[in-house]
Short mmCIF file of C-alpha atoms and ligand atoms in Angstrom, two decimals:
data_model
loop_
_atom_site.label_atom_id
_atom_site.label_comp_id
_atom_site.label_asym_id
_atom_site.label_seq_id
_atom_site.Cartn_x
_atom_site.Cartn_y
_atom_site.Cartn_z
CA MET A 225 1.34 -25.89 -4.93
CA LEU A 226 -2.01 -23.94 -5.25
CA ASP A 227 -4.65 -25.08 -7.61
CA GLY A 228 -4.85 -23.03 -10.94
CA PRO A 229 -8.28 -22.29 -12.45
CA SER A 230 -10.67 -25.11 -12.95
CA THR A 231 -12.34 -25.77 -16.20
CA ASP A 232 -15.20 -23.98 -14.72
CA TYR A 233 -13.44 -20.89 -14.31
CA HIS A 234 -14.19 -18.01 -17.00
CA ILE A 235 -13.15 -14.56 -17.33
CA LEU A 236 -16.22 -12.07 -16.64
CA THR A 237 -16.72 -9.35 -19.13
CA ALA A 238 -18.98 -6.29 -18.44
CA SER A 239 -21.82 -8.03 -20.27
CA ASP A 240 -21.54 -11.22 -18.06
CA VAL A 241 -21.69 -9.38 -14.70
CA SER A 242 -25.49 -8.89 -14.61
CA ALA A 243 -26.13 -12.68 -15.25
CA TYR A 244 -23.47 -13.57 -12.64
CA LEU A 245 -25.23 -11.46 -9.90
CA ALA A 246 -28.74 -12.59 -10.85
CA ASN A 247 -27.63 -16.03 -10.06
CA HIS A 248 -26.97 -15.08 -6.48
CA SER A 249 -30.04 -14.26 -4.80
CA THR A 250 -28.64 -12.16 -2.09
CA LEU A 251 -26.58 -9.90 -4.33
CA ALA A 252 -29.52 -9.54 -6.73
CA GLU A 253 -31.64 -8.38 -3.86
CA HIS A 254 -29.07 -5.97 -2.88
CA LEU A 255 -29.13 -4.35 -6.32
CA GLY A 256 -33.05 -4.53 -6.43
CA GLY A 257 -35.26 -4.42 -9.50
CA LEU A 258 -34.53 -6.68 -12.57
CA PRO A 259 -31.18 -7.55 -14.08
CA SER A 260 -32.30 -5.63 -17.27
CA GLU A 261 -32.29 -2.37 -14.93
CA TRP A 262 -28.82 -2.91 -13.68
CA ALA A 263 -25.94 -0.88 -15.22
CA CYS A 264 -22.44 -2.12 -15.27
CA ARG A 265 -19.21 -0.26 -15.73
CA ASP A 266 -15.60 -1.65 -16.19
CA VAL A 267 -13.50 0.47 -13.85
CA ALA A 268 -10.35 -1.59 -13.71
CA ASP A 269 -7.61 0.77 -12.61
CA GLY A 270 -5.07 -1.43 -11.04
CA ASN A 271 -2.26 -3.47 -12.57
CA LEU A 272 -3.66 -6.95 -11.78
CA ASN A 273 -7.50 -7.52 -11.83
CA SER A 274 -10.87 -7.06 -13.42
CA VAL A 275 -13.15 -4.53 -11.52
CA PHE A 276 -16.81 -3.82 -12.29
CA LEU A 277 -19.13 -1.50 -10.61
CA ILE A 278 -22.80 -2.40 -10.96
CA ASP A 279 -25.89 -0.16 -9.94
CA GLY A 280 -29.53 -1.42 -9.56
CA PRO A 281 -32.53 0.58 -8.24
CA ASP A 282 -31.74 -0.28 -4.50
CA GLY A 283 -27.97 -0.25 -4.39
CA GLY A 284 -24.63 -0.83 -6.01
CA LEU A 285 -21.94 -3.54 -5.63
CA CYS A 286 -18.18 -3.90 -6.62
CA VAL A 287 -17.34 -7.21 -8.55
CA LYS A 288 -13.54 -7.96 -8.51
CA GLN A 289 -12.06 -10.89 -10.38
CA ALA A 290 -8.52 -12.27 -10.39
CA LEU A 291 -7.39 -12.80 -13.94
CA PRO A 292 -5.03 -15.60 -14.77
CA TYR A 293 -2.56 -13.15 -15.89
CA VAL A 294 -1.32 -9.47 -14.81
CA ARG A 295 -3.97 -7.30 -16.41
CA VAL A 296 -1.63 -4.51 -17.57
CA ALA A 297 0.83 -6.99 -19.14
CA GLY A 298 -1.72 -9.62 -20.62
CA GLU A 299 -1.36 -13.26 -20.98
CA SER A 300 2.42 -13.19 -21.48
CA TRP A 301 2.82 -12.76 -17.63
CA PRO A 302 0.59 -15.38 -16.10
CA MET A 303 -0.45 -14.87 -12.31
CA ASP A 304 -1.96 -16.92 -9.62
CA ILE A 305 -5.79 -16.40 -9.47
CA ASN A 306 -5.62 -17.47 -5.85
CA ARG A 307 -4.62 -13.90 -4.87
CA ALA A 308 -8.54 -13.42 -4.62
CA PHE A 309 -8.56 -15.86 -1.83
CA PHE A 310 -5.76 -14.18 0.00
CA GLU A 311 -7.53 -10.78 -0.44
CA TYR A 312 -10.69 -12.26 0.95
CA SER A 313 -8.68 -13.96 3.90
CA TYR A 314 -6.95 -10.73 4.75
CA THR A 315 -10.13 -8.87 5.00
CA SER A 316 -11.82 -11.46 7.03
CA ARG A 317 -8.79 -11.66 9.53
CA LEU A 318 -8.61 -7.91 9.98
CA GLU A 319 -12.25 -7.01 10.09
CA PRO A 320 -12.55 -7.48 13.88
CA PHE A 321 -9.84 -5.06 14.51
CA VAL A 322 -10.32 -2.47 11.80
CA GLY A 323 -14.08 -2.49 11.18
CA THR A 324 -15.06 -0.23 8.36
CA LEU A 325 -11.83 0.79 7.38
CA LEU A 326 -11.90 -2.20 4.95
CA PRO A 327 -14.75 -2.65 2.48
CA LYS A 328 -17.52 -5.12 3.40
CA ILE A 329 -17.24 -8.15 1.42
CA TYR A 330 -20.66 -9.85 0.50
CA HIS A 331 -19.47 -12.84 -1.48
CA PHE A 332 -16.38 -14.73 -2.24
CA ASP A 333 -16.47 -17.32 -5.27
CA GLU A 334 -13.75 -19.83 -4.96
CA VAL A 335 -14.26 -21.26 -8.42
CA GLN A 336 -14.42 -17.88 -10.42
CA PHE A 337 -12.08 -16.11 -7.93
CA ILE A 338 -14.45 -13.27 -7.73
CA ILE A 339 -15.07 -10.98 -4.81
CA VAL A 340 -18.32 -9.12 -4.56
CA MET A 341 -18.07 -6.16 -2.16
CA GLU A 342 -19.79 -2.89 -1.15
CA LYS A 343 -19.54 -0.17 -3.75
CA LEU A 344 -17.83 2.84 -2.30
CA GLU A 345 -19.24 6.10 -3.30
CA PRO A 346 -18.61 8.97 -3.58
CA HIS A 347 -15.20 7.82 -2.68
CA VAL A 348 -12.25 8.53 -5.12
CA ILE A 349 -8.97 6.87 -5.44
CA LEU A 350 -6.56 8.87 -3.26
CA ARG A 351 -3.67 8.90 -5.87
CA LYS A 352 -5.86 10.69 -8.41
CA ALA A 353 -7.15 13.07 -5.69
CA MET A 354 -3.62 13.92 -4.72
CA ILE A 355 -2.70 14.51 -8.41
CA GLU A 356 -5.50 17.09 -8.61
CA GLY A 357 -4.24 18.55 -5.31
CA ILE A 358 -7.45 17.71 -3.36
CA HIS A 359 -6.53 17.05 0.33
CA HIS A 360 -8.15 14.34 2.32
CA PRO A 361 -7.46 15.21 5.90
CA ARG A 362 -8.85 12.02 7.42
CA VAL A 363 -6.64 9.56 5.44
CA PRO A 364 -3.39 9.78 7.52
CA ILE A 365 -5.42 9.41 10.54
CA ASP A 366 -7.54 6.43 9.46
CA VAL A 367 -4.57 4.62 7.81
CA ALA A 368 -2.46 4.99 10.89
CA ALA A 369 -5.23 3.50 12.85
CA PHE A 370 -5.70 0.69 10.53
CA VAL A 371 -1.87 -0.16 10.34
CA ALA A 372 -1.47 0.21 14.06
CA ALA A 373 -4.36 -2.27 14.86
CA ALA A 374 -3.32 -4.79 12.25
CA SER A 375 0.41 -4.58 13.13
CA PHE A 376 -0.51 -5.11 16.81
CA TYR A 377 -3.31 -7.47 16.97
CA THR A 378 -1.82 -10.05 14.54
CA SER A 379 1.64 -9.89 16.02
CA ASP A 380 3.16 -11.93 18.81
CA LEU A 381 2.42 -9.02 21.03
CA ALA A 382 -1.40 -9.90 20.89
CA ALA A 383 -1.74 -13.26 19.27
CA PRO A 384 -0.63 -16.56 20.72
CA PHE A 385 1.83 -18.26 18.47
CA GLU A 386 -0.69 -21.00 17.66
CA VAL A 387 -2.77 -18.13 16.08
CA LYS A 388 0.14 -16.51 14.39
CA CYS A 389 1.11 -19.95 12.91
CA ALA A 390 -2.45 -20.48 11.63
CA ASP A 391 -2.02 -16.99 9.76
CA GLN A 392 1.36 -18.07 8.45
CA ALA A 393 -0.14 -21.30 7.16
CA ILE A 394 -2.45 -19.26 5.00
CA PHE A 395 -0.56 -16.36 3.96
CA SER A 396 2.96 -18.09 3.38
CA ARG A 397 1.08 -19.77 0.43
CA ASN A 398 0.73 -16.27 -1.24
CA VAL A 399 4.03 -16.79 -3.02
CA ALA A 400 3.27 -15.72 -6.44
CA LEU A 401 2.45 -12.18 -5.26
CA GLN A 402 5.42 -12.18 -2.98
CA ARG A 403 7.48 -12.96 -5.97
CA ILE A 404 6.16 -9.78 -7.59
CA SER A 405 7.13 -7.71 -4.50
CA VAL A 406 10.50 -9.25 -4.08
CA ASP A 407 11.36 -8.82 -7.84
CA LEU A 408 9.71 -5.47 -8.48
CA VAL A 409 10.63 -3.78 -5.23
CA PHE A 410 13.97 -5.26 -4.09
CA ILE A 411 15.69 -6.91 -7.10
CA ASP A 412 14.89 -5.61 -10.52
CA PRO A 413 15.56 -1.92 -10.17
CA TYR A 414 19.08 -2.65 -9.21
CA THR A 415 19.63 -4.81 -12.29
CA SER A 416 19.08 -4.29 -16.04
CA ALA A 417 15.80 -6.23 -15.92
CA LEU A 418 13.88 -6.25 -19.14
CA ARG A 419 10.70 -5.22 -17.12
CA ASN A 420 12.31 -2.02 -15.87
CA VAL A 421 10.98 1.26 -17.46
CA ILE A 422 13.65 3.76 -17.25
CA SER A 423 13.24 7.30 -18.99
CA GLU A 424 16.25 8.34 -21.00
CA ARG A 425 17.11 11.12 -18.53
CA LEU A 426 17.33 8.70 -15.62
CA VAL A 427 19.60 6.20 -17.31
CA PRO A 428 22.59 7.58 -15.35
CA TRP A 429 20.67 7.41 -12.28
CA ALA A 430 19.87 3.67 -12.91
CA ALA A 431 23.45 3.04 -13.72
CA ALA A 432 24.66 4.65 -10.56
CA LEU A 433 22.37 2.62 -8.40
CA ARG A 434 23.30 -0.53 -10.08
CA ASN A 435 27.00 0.13 -9.30
CA ASP A 436 26.62 1.50 -5.70
CA VAL A 437 27.60 -1.62 -3.53
CA ASP A 438 26.79 0.43 -0.33
CA LEU A 439 23.42 1.01 -1.55
CA LYS A 440 22.78 -2.53 -2.78
CA GLY A 441 23.95 -3.54 0.73
CA ALA A 442 21.44 -1.37 2.36
CA VAL A 443 18.68 -2.77 -0.20
CA ALA A 444 19.76 -6.27 0.87
CA ARG A 445 19.22 -5.64 4.38
CA ALA A 446 15.73 -4.31 3.63
CA ARG A 447 15.01 -7.25 1.39
CA ILE A 448 16.18 -9.77 4.05
CA ALA A 449 13.98 -8.13 6.66
CA TYR A 450 11.13 -8.39 4.22
CA LEU A 451 11.67 -12.01 3.70
CA THR A 452 12.44 -12.98 7.36
CA LYS A 453 10.91 -10.65 9.71
CA ALA A 454 7.39 -12.23 10.29
CA GLN A 455 6.06 -9.72 12.63
CA SER A 456 2.42 -9.33 11.69
CA LEU A 457 -0.09 -9.56 8.96
CA ILE A 458 0.73 -6.77 6.42
CA HIS A 459 -1.30 -5.41 3.37
CA GLY A 460 1.82 -5.63 1.28
CA ASP A 461 0.76 -3.04 -1.16
CA LEU A 462 -0.40 0.03 0.79
CA HIS A 463 0.10 2.78 -1.71
CA THR A 464 -2.29 5.78 -2.65
CA GLY A 465 -4.03 3.64 -5.40
CA SER A 466 -5.13 1.19 -2.62
CA ILE A 467 -6.96 3.89 -0.66
CA LEU A 468 -10.42 4.98 -1.41
CA ALA A 469 -11.33 8.27 0.31
CA THR A 470 -14.13 10.94 0.83
CA GLN A 471 -13.58 13.88 3.14
CA ASP A 472 -14.70 11.98 6.23
CA ASP A 473 -14.25 8.39 5.25
CA THR A 474 -11.22 6.07 4.27
CA ARG A 475 -11.20 2.56 3.08
CA ILE A 476 -8.14 0.33 2.42
CA ILE A 477 -8.63 -1.88 -0.45
CA ASP A 478 -6.70 -4.67 -2.55
CA GLY A 479 -5.20 -6.78 0.20
CA GLU A 480 -4.24 -9.43 -2.19
CA PHE A 481 -0.56 -8.88 -1.37
CA ALA A 482 -1.28 -10.00 2.28
CA TRP A 483 1.90 -11.58 4.05
CA ILE A 484 3.18 -12.13 7.52
CA GLY A 485 6.02 -9.78 7.30
CA PRO A 486 7.61 -6.77 8.90
CA SER A 487 5.23 -4.23 10.44
CA GLY A 488 7.37 -1.29 8.89
CA PHE A 489 6.57 -2.39 5.34
CA ASP A 490 2.90 -0.97 5.17
CA VAL A 491 4.22 2.07 7.24
CA GLY A 492 6.92 2.77 4.80
CA ASN A 493 4.91 2.11 1.68
CA PHE A 494 2.25 4.66 2.78
CA ILE A 495 4.89 7.28 3.54
CA ALA A 496 6.83 6.56 0.42
CA HIS A 497 3.78 7.39 -1.68
CA TYR A 498 3.13 10.73 0.21
CA ILE A 499 6.87 11.60 -0.38
CA MET A 500 6.53 10.81 -4.14
CA ALA A 501 3.33 13.11 -4.38
CA TRP A 502 5.38 15.88 -2.69
CA TYR A 503 7.98 15.70 -5.17
CA ALA A 504 5.51 15.59 -8.08
CA GLU A 505 3.27 18.38 -6.88
CA PRO A 506 4.89 21.32 -8.12
CA PHE A 507 4.58 20.14 -11.72
CA HIS A 508 0.78 19.34 -11.73
CA PRO A 509 -1.83 21.90 -12.35
CA ALA A 510 -2.95 24.33 -9.64
CA ALA A 511 -4.68 22.71 -6.74
CA PRO A 512 -7.90 24.04 -5.14
CA GLU A 513 -6.57 24.64 -1.74
CA PRO A 514 -7.40 27.94 -0.55
CA ASP A 515 -5.08 28.55 2.34
CA ARG A 516 -1.93 26.34 2.49
CA ARG A 517 -0.10 24.80 -0.26
CA PHE A 518 -1.10 21.27 -0.87
CA ARG A 519 2.58 20.26 -0.63
CA ASP A 520 2.80 21.59 2.98
CA LEU A 521 -0.42 19.43 3.78
CA VAL A 522 1.25 16.35 2.26
CA ALA A 523 4.33 16.99 4.44
CA ALA A 524 2.06 17.52 7.63
CA ASP A 525 0.24 14.39 6.94
CA ILE A 526 3.32 12.29 6.81
CA VAL A 527 4.00 13.53 10.38
CA ILE A 528 0.50 13.00 11.46
CA PHE A 529 0.42 9.48 10.01
CA TRP A 530 3.53 8.44 11.92
CA GLN A 531 2.72 10.14 15.27
CA ARG A 532 -0.77 8.59 15.19
CA PHE A 533 0.58 5.23 14.30
CA GLU A 534 3.06 5.32 17.15
CA ALA A 535 0.54 6.39 19.67
CA GLN A 536 -2.19 3.97 18.70
CA PHE A 537 0.17 1.00 18.43
CA LEU A 538 1.45 1.82 21.94
CA GLY A 539 -1.95 2.54 23.21
CA HIS A 540 -3.11 -0.97 21.95
CA TRP A 541 -0.14 -2.49 23.55
CA ARG A 542 -0.74 -0.77 26.95
CA ALA A 543 -4.31 -1.46 27.10
CA PHE A 544 -3.91 -5.20 26.08
CA LYS A 545 -5.14 -7.63 28.74
CA GLY A 546 -4.92 -10.93 26.78
CA GLU A 547 -2.10 -13.47 26.94
CA ALA A 548 0.35 -13.66 24.08
CA ASP A 549 4.02 -15.13 23.87
CA GLY A 550 6.04 -12.05 22.91
CA PHE A 551 5.85 -10.27 26.35
CA PRO A 552 3.98 -12.52 28.68
CA ALA A 553 2.27 -10.86 31.70
CA SER A 554 3.97 -13.20 33.96
CA HIS A 555 7.36 -11.69 33.11
CA PHE A 556 6.26 -8.02 33.34
CA GLY A 557 3.68 -7.82 36.24
CA ASP A 558 5.56 -6.11 38.97
CA ALA A 559 6.42 -2.30 38.97
CA ALA A 560 10.24 -2.59 38.11
CA ALA A 561 9.38 -4.90 35.08
CA SER A 562 6.43 -2.89 33.98
CA SER A 563 8.67 0.24 33.78
CA ARG A 564 11.22 -1.85 31.61
CA LEU A 565 8.35 -2.97 29.39
CA GLU A 566 7.56 0.54 28.52
CA THR A 567 11.26 0.92 27.39
CA LEU A 568 10.84 -2.27 25.39
CA ARG A 569 7.82 -1.05 23.80
CA ARG A 570 9.38 2.09 22.59
CA ALA A 571 12.35 0.20 21.28
CA TYR A 572 10.01 -2.18 19.30
CA VAL A 573 8.24 0.88 17.76
CA ALA A 574 11.63 2.52 16.97
CA ASP A 575 12.61 -0.65 15.16
CA ILE A 576 9.47 -0.59 13.02
CA PHE A 577 10.36 3.15 12.23
CA SER A 578 13.85 2.20 11.00
CA ASP A 579 12.48 -0.64 9.02
CA ALA A 580 9.91 1.73 7.51
CA LEU A 581 12.44 4.06 6.32
CA ALA A 582 14.43 1.53 4.44
CA PHE A 583 11.23 0.14 2.81
CA LEU A 584 10.07 3.44 1.95
CA ALA A 585 13.30 4.25 0.08
CA CYS A 586 12.93 0.99 -1.83
CA LYS A 587 9.43 1.72 -2.70
CA ILE A 588 10.44 5.13 -4.18
CA ILE A 589 13.20 3.58 -6.20
CA ARG A 590 11.01 0.91 -7.64
CA ARG A 591 8.32 3.38 -8.64
CA ILE A 592 10.81 5.34 -10.61
CA LEU A 593 13.24 2.77 -12.08
CA GLY A 594 11.19 -0.31 -12.12
CA PHE A 595 7.79 -1.84 -13.52
CA ALA A 596 4.68 -0.33 -12.36
CA GLN A 597 5.32 3.27 -12.12
CA VAL A 598 2.94 5.76 -10.62
CA ALA A 599 0.73 8.35 -12.16
CA ASP A 600 2.00 10.88 -9.65
CA PHE A 601 5.09 11.26 -11.98
CA LEU A 602 3.56 9.84 -15.19
CA SER A 603 1.02 12.52 -15.33
CA ILE A 604 3.59 15.18 -15.76
CA ASP A 605 3.79 15.74 -19.47
CA ASP A 606 6.85 17.70 -19.66
CA LEU A 607 9.60 15.00 -19.68
CA GLU A 608 12.32 17.12 -18.11
CA ALA A 609 10.09 18.43 -15.49
CA ARG A 610 9.01 14.69 -14.70
CA SER A 611 12.69 13.45 -14.50
CA HIS A 612 13.46 16.47 -12.31
CA ALA A 613 10.76 15.54 -9.93
CA GLN A 614 11.87 11.74 -10.02
CA ALA A 615 15.52 12.55 -9.54
CA GLY A 616 14.70 14.57 -6.40
CA ALA A 617 12.85 11.64 -4.78
CA LEU A 618 15.71 9.23 -6.08
CA ALA A 619 18.16 11.43 -4.18
CA PHE A 620 16.08 11.33 -1.02
CA ALA A 621 15.60 7.58 -1.06
CA ARG A 622 19.29 7.10 -1.67
CA SER A 623 20.11 9.35 1.44
CA LEU A 624 17.66 7.34 3.47
CA LEU A 625 19.32 4.05 2.62
CA LEU A 626 22.82 5.36 2.92
CA TYR A 627 22.70 7.69 5.87
CA PRO A 628 19.88 6.14 8.04
CA GLU A 629 21.41 7.89 11.20
CA ARG A 630 20.22 11.27 9.86
CA TYR A 631 16.59 10.32 10.08
CA ARG A 632 16.02 9.40 13.74
CA ASP A 633 12.36 10.62 13.83
CA ILE A 634 9.62 11.69 11.52
CA ALA A 635 10.40 15.32 11.86
CA ALA A 636 13.85 14.77 10.55
CA VAL A 637 12.49 12.87 7.44
CA VAL A 638 10.06 15.75 6.61
CA ALA A 639 12.70 18.40 7.44
CA ALA A 640 14.99 16.66 4.70
CA LEU A 641 12.42 17.22 2.01
CA PRO A 642 14.01 20.05 0.05
CA ARG A 643 11.95 23.28 0.07
CA PHE A 644 13.03 24.30 -3.37
CA GLU A 645 10.16 24.52 -5.98
CA ASN A 646 11.02 23.97 -9.63
CA ALA A 647 13.77 26.54 -9.45
CA GLY A 648 12.71 28.35 -12.64
CA LEU A 649 13.86 25.30 -14.65
CA PHE A 650 10.54 24.75 -16.25
CA PRO A 651 8.77 27.95 -17.03
CA THR A 652 5.42 26.27 -18.05
CA GLU A 653 5.17 24.81 -14.56
CA THR A 654 5.36 27.82 -12.59
CA ARG A 655 2.64 27.22 -10.17
CA HIS A 656 4.57 28.23 -7.04
CA LEU A 657 7.09 30.63 -8.35
C1 LIG B 110 2.71 -6.83 -11.61
S1 LIG B 110 1.82 -6.00 -10.57
C2 LIG B 110 2.75 -4.66 -10.38
C3 LIG B 110 2.48 -3.72 -9.07
O1 LIG B 110 1.11 -3.43 -9.02
C4 LIG B 110 0.58 -3.65 -7.63
O2 LIG B 110 -0.13 -2.45 -7.22
C5 LIG B 110 1.92 -3.74 -6.85
O3 LIG B 110 2.29 -2.57 -6.44
C6 LIG B 110 2.84 -4.44 -7.68
O4 LIG B 110 4.13 -4.40 -7.37
MG1 LIG B 111 -3.83 -3.08 -6.26
#
């Protein structure tokens, strides 16, 4: 078992942060001036941790502390503070492959479970920007590069199995957060778990999914893949709240759910949250996009993301000159074998794609019928409009799980997004009518 907090651990408040940083000379120098000149803000936005931003005369820092419970639930839901260690380990492991797509970590405190990292500004949380209809064109390109590099270089395609086992020795201990994912993503939405949050209008949907054995069979296949397919180091929570963006810079944050798992999980999670943004969009206030409708940009970004992921993953593989155990060069050196290798590469990526579709469907369902729902839908005040958007996304997810043969490529996925608007059902939400 992992250790719990020591007696020296204490929970930071906004008024403690300056004193904490003043005790660490390199961090204090980063801020400059005197502690009395530093300004601290509590900006916790996610479900789990405390997060503070602190500004000094010479610079800013972000201070993130793992609380011994789930922040949004309070002390009634205890949670392992070692998640800060897993986030730190994830960032350290991937930094050589993804560079500045991750925030720079300046300090990890293994007693207080605090990570001090660069303060990203003027970055915004992607989910908030998407709700406001602000497009960030670099995000699908950068996230594709990130996931492709992480999925390739930490897999058996590029890492000798001794290296992979060392990764597994670390991340297989991240069981508390995997319990969250297994329960909240793969189990609870198909039961009457007390944590589920089901709006009145979606009660029939929840009951239908609970009683659908074919659907639960497809979810079971996805769950087993999540638990058994140790392909590469995955982020494990790559939704639009885990991405900070400007128009020309993207950062992936919050790697605390890191796990050696199926490469399709992060791919599917990212696309799932774009699809939910797509369904929610007609019910949000008008977006400032001058030319094209934001919704079309979201659909295009899904295609861009997958195509870039596929091209870059294959590009890393074709260019790889090292030795690993999955496809050793000694087996594929001559011309005939090298041509077969290309077929095998394409099959490997096709397998990631089909896994991703099942995971993305599970992600959509959990965000609508389970705990930890998303602001994309929750920010729609008109409850009938909200459930209309959510039901559309649920129907889409159900189709992905039950009829995967209809979705052979990313074009088929995007083509299946229904082109109706709000169909005049909600006269106060008539933005595109
Ligand atoms: C109890 S934590 C709930 C959710 O928040 C995180 O962002 C993950 O998505 C997790 O499932
Ligand atoms: Mg998070």
